[in-house]
mmCIF file of C-alpha atoms in Angstrom:
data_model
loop_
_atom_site.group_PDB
_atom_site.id
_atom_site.type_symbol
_atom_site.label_atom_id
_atom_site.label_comp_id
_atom_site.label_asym_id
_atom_site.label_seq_id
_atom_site.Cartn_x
_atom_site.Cartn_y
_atom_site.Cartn_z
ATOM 1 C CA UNK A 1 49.862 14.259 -40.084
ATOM 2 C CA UNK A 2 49.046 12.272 -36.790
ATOM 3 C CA UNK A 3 47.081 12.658 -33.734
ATOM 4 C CA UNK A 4 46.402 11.250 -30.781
ATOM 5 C CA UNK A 5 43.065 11.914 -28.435
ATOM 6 C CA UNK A 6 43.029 10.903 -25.300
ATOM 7 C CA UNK A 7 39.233 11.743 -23.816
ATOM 8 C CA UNK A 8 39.047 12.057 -20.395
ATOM 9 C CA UNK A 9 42.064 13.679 -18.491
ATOM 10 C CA UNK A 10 41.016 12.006 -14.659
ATOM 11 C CA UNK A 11 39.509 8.809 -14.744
ATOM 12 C CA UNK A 12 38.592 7.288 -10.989
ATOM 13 C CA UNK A 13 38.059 4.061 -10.419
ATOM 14 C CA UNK A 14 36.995 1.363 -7.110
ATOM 15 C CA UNK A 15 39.873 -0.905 -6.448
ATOM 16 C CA UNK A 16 38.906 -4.469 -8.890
ATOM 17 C CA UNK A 17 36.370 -2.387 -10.928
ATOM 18 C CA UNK A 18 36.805 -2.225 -14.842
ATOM 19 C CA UNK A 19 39.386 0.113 -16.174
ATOM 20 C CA UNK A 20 38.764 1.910 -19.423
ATOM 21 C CA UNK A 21 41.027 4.623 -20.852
ATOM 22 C CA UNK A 22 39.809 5.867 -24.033
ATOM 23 C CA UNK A 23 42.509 6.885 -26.985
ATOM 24 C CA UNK A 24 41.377 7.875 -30.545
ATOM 25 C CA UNK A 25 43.489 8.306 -33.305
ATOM 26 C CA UNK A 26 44.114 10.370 -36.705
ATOM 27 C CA UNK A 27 46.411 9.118 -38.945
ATOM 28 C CA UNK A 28 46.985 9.150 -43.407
ATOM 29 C CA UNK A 29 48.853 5.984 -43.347
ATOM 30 C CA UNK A 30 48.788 2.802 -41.681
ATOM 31 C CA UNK A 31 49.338 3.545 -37.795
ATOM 32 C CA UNK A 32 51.331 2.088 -34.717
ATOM 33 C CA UNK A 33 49.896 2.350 -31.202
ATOM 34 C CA UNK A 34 51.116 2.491 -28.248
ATOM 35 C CA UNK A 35 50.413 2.886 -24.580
ATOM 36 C CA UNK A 36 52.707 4.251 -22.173
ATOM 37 C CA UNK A 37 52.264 4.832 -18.010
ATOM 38 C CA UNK A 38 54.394 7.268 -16.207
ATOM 39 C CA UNK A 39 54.604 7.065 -12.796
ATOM 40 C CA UNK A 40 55.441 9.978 -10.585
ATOM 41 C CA UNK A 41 58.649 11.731 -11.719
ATOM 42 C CA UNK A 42 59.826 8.930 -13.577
ATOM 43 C CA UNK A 43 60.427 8.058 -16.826
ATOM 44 C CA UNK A 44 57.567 6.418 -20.027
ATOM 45 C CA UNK A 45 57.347 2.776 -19.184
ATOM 46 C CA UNK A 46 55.406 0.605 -22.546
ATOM 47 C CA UNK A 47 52.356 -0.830 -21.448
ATOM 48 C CA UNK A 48 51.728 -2.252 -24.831
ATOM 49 C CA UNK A 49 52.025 -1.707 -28.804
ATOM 50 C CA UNK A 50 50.049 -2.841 -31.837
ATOM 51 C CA UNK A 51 51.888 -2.876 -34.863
ATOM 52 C CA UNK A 52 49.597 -4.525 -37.490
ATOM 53 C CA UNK A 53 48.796 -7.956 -36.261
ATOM 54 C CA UNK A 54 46.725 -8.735 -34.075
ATOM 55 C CA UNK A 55 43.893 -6.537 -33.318
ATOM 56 C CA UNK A 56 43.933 -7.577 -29.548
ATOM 57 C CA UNK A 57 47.035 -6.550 -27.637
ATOM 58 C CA UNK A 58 47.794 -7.770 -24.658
ATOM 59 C CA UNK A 59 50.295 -6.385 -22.346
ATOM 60 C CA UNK A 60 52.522 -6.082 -18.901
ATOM 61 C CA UNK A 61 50.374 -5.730 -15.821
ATOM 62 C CA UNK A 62 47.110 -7.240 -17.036
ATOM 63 C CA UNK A 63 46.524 -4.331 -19.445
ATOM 64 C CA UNK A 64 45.046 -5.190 -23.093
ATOM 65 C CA UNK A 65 44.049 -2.798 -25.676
ATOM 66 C CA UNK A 66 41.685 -3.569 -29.016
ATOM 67 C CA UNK A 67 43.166 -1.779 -32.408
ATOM 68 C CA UNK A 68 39.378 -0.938 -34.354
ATOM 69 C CA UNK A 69 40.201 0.827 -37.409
ATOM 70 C CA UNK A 70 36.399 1.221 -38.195
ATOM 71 C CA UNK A 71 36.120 3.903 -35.167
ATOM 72 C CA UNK A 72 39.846 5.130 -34.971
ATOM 73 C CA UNK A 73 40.288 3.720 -31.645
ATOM 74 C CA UNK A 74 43.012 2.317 -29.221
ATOM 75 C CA UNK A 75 40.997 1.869 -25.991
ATOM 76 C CA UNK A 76 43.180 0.329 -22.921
ATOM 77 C CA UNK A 77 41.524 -1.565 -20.376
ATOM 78 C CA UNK A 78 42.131 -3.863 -18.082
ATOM 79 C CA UNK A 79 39.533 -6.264 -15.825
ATOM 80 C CA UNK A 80 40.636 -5.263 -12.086
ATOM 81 C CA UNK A 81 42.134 -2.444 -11.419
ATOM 82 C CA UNK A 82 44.945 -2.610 -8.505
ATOM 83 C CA UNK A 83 45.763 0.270 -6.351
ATOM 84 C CA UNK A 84 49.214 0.217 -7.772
ATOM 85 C CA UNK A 85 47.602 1.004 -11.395
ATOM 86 C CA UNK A 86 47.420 4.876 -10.081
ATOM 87 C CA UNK A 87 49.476 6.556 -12.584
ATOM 88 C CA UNK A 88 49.784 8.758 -15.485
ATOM 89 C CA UNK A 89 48.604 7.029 -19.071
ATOM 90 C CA UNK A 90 49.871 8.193 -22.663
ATOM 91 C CA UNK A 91 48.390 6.981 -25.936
ATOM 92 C CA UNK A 92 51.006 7.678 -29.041
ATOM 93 C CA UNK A 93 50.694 7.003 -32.528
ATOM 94 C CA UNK A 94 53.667 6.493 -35.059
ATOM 95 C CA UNK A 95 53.878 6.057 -38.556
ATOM 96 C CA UNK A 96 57.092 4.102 -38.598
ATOM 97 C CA UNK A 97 57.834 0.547 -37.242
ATOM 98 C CA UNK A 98 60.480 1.566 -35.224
ATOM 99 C CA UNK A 99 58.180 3.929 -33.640
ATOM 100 C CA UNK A 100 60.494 7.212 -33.929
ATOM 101 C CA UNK A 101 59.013 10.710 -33.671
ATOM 102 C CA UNK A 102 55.554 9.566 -30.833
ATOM 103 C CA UNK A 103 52.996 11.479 -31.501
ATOM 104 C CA UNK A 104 51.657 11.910 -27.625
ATOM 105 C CA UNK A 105 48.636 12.538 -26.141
ATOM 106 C CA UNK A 106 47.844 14.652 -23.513
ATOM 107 C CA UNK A 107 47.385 11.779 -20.611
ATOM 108 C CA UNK A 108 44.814 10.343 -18.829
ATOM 109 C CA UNK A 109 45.679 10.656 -14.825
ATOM 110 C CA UNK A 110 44.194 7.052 -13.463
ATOM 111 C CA UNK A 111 42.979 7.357 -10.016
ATOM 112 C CA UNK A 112 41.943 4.172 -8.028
ATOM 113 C CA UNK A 113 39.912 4.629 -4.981
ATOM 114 C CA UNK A 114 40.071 1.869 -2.292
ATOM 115 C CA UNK B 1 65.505 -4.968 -20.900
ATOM 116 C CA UNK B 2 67.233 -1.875 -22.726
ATOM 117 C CA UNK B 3 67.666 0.812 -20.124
ATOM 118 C CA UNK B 4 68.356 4.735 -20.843
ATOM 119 C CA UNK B 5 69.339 6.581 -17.908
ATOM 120 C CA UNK B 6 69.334 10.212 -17.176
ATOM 121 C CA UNK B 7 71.573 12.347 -14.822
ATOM 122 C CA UNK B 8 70.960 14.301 -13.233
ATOM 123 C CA UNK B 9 67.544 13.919 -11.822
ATOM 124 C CA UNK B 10 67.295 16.701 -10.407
ATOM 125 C CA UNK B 11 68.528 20.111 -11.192
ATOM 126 C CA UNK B 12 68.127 23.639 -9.630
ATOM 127 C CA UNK B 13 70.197 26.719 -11.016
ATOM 128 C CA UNK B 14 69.781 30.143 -11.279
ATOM 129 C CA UNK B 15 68.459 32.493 -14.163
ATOM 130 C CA UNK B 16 71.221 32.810 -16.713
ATOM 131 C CA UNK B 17 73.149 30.004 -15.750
ATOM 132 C CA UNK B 18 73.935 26.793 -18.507
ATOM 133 C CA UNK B 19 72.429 23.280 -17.373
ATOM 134 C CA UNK B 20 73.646 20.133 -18.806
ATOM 135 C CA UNK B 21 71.946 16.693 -18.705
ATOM 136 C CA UNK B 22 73.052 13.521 -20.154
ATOM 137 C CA UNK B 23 71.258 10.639 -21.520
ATOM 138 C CA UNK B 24 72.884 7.409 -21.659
ATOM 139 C CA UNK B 25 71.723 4.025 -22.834
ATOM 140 C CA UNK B 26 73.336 1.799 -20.579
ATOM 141 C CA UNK B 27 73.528 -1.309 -22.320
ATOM 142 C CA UNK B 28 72.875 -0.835 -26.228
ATOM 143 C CA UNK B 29 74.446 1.573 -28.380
ATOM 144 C CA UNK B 30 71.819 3.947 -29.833
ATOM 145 C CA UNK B 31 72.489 6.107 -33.060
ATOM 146 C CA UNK B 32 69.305 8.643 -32.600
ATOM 147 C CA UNK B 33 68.090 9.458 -29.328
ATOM 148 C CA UNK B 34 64.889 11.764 -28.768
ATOM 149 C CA UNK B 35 64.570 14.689 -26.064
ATOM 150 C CA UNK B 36 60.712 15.709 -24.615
ATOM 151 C CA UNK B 37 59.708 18.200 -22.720
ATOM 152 C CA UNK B 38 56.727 17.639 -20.360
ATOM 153 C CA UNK B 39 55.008 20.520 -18.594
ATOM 154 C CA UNK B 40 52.898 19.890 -15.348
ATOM 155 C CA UNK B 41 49.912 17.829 -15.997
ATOM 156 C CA UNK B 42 50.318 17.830 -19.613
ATOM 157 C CA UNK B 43 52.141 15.791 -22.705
ATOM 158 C CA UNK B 44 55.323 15.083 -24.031
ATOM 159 C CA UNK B 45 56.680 17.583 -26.621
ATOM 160 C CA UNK B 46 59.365 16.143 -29.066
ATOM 161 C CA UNK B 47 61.871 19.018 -29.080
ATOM 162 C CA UNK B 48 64.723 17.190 -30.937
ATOM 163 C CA UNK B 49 66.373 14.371 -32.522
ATOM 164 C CA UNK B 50 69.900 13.522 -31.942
ATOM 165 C CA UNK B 51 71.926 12.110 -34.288
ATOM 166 C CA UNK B 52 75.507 10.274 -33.704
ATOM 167 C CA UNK B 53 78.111 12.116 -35.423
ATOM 168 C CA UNK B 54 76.400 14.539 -36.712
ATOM 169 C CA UNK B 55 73.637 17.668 -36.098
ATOM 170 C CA UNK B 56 70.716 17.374 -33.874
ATOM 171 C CA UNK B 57 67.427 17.828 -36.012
ATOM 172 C CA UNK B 58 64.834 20.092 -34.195
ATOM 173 C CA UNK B 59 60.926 20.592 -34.025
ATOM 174 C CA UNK B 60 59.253 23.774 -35.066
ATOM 175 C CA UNK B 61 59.608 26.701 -32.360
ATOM 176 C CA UNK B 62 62.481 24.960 -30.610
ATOM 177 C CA UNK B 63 65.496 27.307 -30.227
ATOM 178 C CA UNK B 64 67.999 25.158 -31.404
ATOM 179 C CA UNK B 65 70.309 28.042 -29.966
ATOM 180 C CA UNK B 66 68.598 27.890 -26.247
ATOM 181 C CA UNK B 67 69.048 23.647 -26.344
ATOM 182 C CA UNK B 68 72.191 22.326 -27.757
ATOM 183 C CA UNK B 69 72.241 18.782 -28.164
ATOM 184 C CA UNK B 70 75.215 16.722 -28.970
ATOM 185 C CA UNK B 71 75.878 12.765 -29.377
ATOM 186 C CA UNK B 72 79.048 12.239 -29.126
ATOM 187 C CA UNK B 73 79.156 8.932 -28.838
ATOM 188 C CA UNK B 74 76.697 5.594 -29.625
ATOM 189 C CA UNK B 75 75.407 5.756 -25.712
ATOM 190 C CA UNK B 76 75.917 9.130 -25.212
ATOM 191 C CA UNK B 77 73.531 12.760 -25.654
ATOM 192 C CA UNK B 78 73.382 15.427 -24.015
ATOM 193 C CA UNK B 79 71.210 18.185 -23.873
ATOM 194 C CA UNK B 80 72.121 21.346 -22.693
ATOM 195 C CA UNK B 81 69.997 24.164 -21.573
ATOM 196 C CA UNK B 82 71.957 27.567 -21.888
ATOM 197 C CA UNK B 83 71.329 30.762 -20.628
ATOM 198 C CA UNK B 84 68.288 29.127 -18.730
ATOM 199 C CA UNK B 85 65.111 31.250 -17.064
ATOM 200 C CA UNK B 86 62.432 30.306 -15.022
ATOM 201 C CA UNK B 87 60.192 29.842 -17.915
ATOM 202 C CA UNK B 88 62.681 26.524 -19.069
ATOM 203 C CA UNK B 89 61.554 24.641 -15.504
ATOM 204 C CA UNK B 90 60.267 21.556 -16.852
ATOM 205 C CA UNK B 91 60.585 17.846 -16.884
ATOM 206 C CA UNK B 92 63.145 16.754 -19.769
ATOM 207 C CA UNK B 93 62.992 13.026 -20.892
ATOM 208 C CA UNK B 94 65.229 10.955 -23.409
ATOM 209 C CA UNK B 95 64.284 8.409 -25.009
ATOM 210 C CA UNK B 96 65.978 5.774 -28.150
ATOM 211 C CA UNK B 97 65.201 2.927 -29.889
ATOM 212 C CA UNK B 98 66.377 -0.175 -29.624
ATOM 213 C CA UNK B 99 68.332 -0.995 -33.119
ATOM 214 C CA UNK B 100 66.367 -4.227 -34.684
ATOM 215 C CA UNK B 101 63.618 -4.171 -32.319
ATOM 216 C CA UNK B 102 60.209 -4.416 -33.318
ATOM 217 C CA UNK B 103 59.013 -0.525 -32.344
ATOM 218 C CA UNK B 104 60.094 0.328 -28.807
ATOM 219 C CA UNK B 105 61.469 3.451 -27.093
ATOM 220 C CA UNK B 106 63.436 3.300 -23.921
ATOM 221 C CA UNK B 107 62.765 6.288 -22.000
ATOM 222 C CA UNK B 108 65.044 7.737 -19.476
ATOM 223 C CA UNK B 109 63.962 8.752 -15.854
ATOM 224 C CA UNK B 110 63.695 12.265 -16.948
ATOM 225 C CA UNK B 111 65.237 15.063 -15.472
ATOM 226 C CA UNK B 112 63.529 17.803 -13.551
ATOM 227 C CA UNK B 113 64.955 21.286 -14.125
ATOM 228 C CA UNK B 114 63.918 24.112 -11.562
ATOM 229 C CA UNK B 115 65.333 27.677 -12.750
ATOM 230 C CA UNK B 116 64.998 30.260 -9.816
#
């Protein structure tokens, strides 16, 4: 079984200050990690994935994430944060490489304050 | 980039009425396709899988009677949301893989049904 926890629900942040969006994971087998953002009525958009190689991830929009299996963690950040950053963020977890049946969590709503 | 669209976008219908809402992926032919269902404020729900050709395969507690799915075709599902009520209002959202490619969904826009 797989799980996926997201602490934090709201996060606010100054426009350029350090983003940090916590995700923490459960899983019995090796796991695959993603971040999604959602944007208003719209549709998941990938933000990034780590899938076994690198421990760093970098992704689209200046977002990175760091894999640590020792603590269970996927934690997305990203240096500056931009007023168009505002958005809903999803960590999921798969077991499979071709990252079928997400495992969600519940979403961390990113405010940034100007 | 793979895109999956949704139609419609928008839906409002009356209690008892049948909704139908396609998912389509636009440029790549896609043999399983995945349907969520996000309340307000909270996370997606994997309701189903939806198989090409043959029967949709769904998660525990969803009425498999209450949301017929069918893929009919390699860019084609639809999910269909019969004899809705007001408790069924929620944001749907397809989603399917990319055949070869290394662990990425394409999601859909996601369709907002309002039942009155």
């Amino acid at each position: 079984a797989q799980s996926v926890t997201q602490l934090g629900s709201h996060v606010s942040v100054s426009e350029g200050a350090l983003v940090l969006l916590r995700c923490n994971y459960s899983s019995s087998v090796p796991p695959y990690l993603f971040w999604y953002v959602q944007y208003p009525n719209q549709g998941l958009q990938l933000l990034l994935k780590y899938t076994s190689a690198a421990t760093l991830v970098k992704g689209i929009n200046g977002f990175e994430a760091e894999f640590k299996k020792s603590e269970t963690s996927f934690h997305l950040t990203k240096p500056s944060a931009h007023m168009s950053d505002a958005a809903e963020y999803f960590c999921a977890v798969s077991s499979n490489f071709g990252n079928e049946k997400l495992t969600f969590g519940t979403g961390t709503r990113l405010t940034i304050i100007p | 980039g793979a895109v999956v669209s949704q139609h419609p976008s928008w839906v409002i219908c009356k209690s008892g009425t049948s909704v139908k809402i396609e998912c389509r992926s636009l440029d790549f032919q896609a043999t399983t396709m995945f349907w969520y269902r996000q309340f307000p404020k909270q996370s997606l729900m994997l309701m189903a899988t939806s198989n090409e050709g043959s029967k949709a395969t769904y998660e525990q507690g969803v009425e498999k009677d209450k949301f017929l799915i069918n893929h009919a075709s390699l860019t084609l599902s639809t999910l269909t949301v019969t004899s809705a009520h007001p408790e069924d209002s929620s944001f749907y959202i397809c989603s399917a893989p990319l055949a070869g490619n290394t662990g990425e969904l394409f999601f859909g826009e996601g369709s907002r049904l309002t039942v009155l």
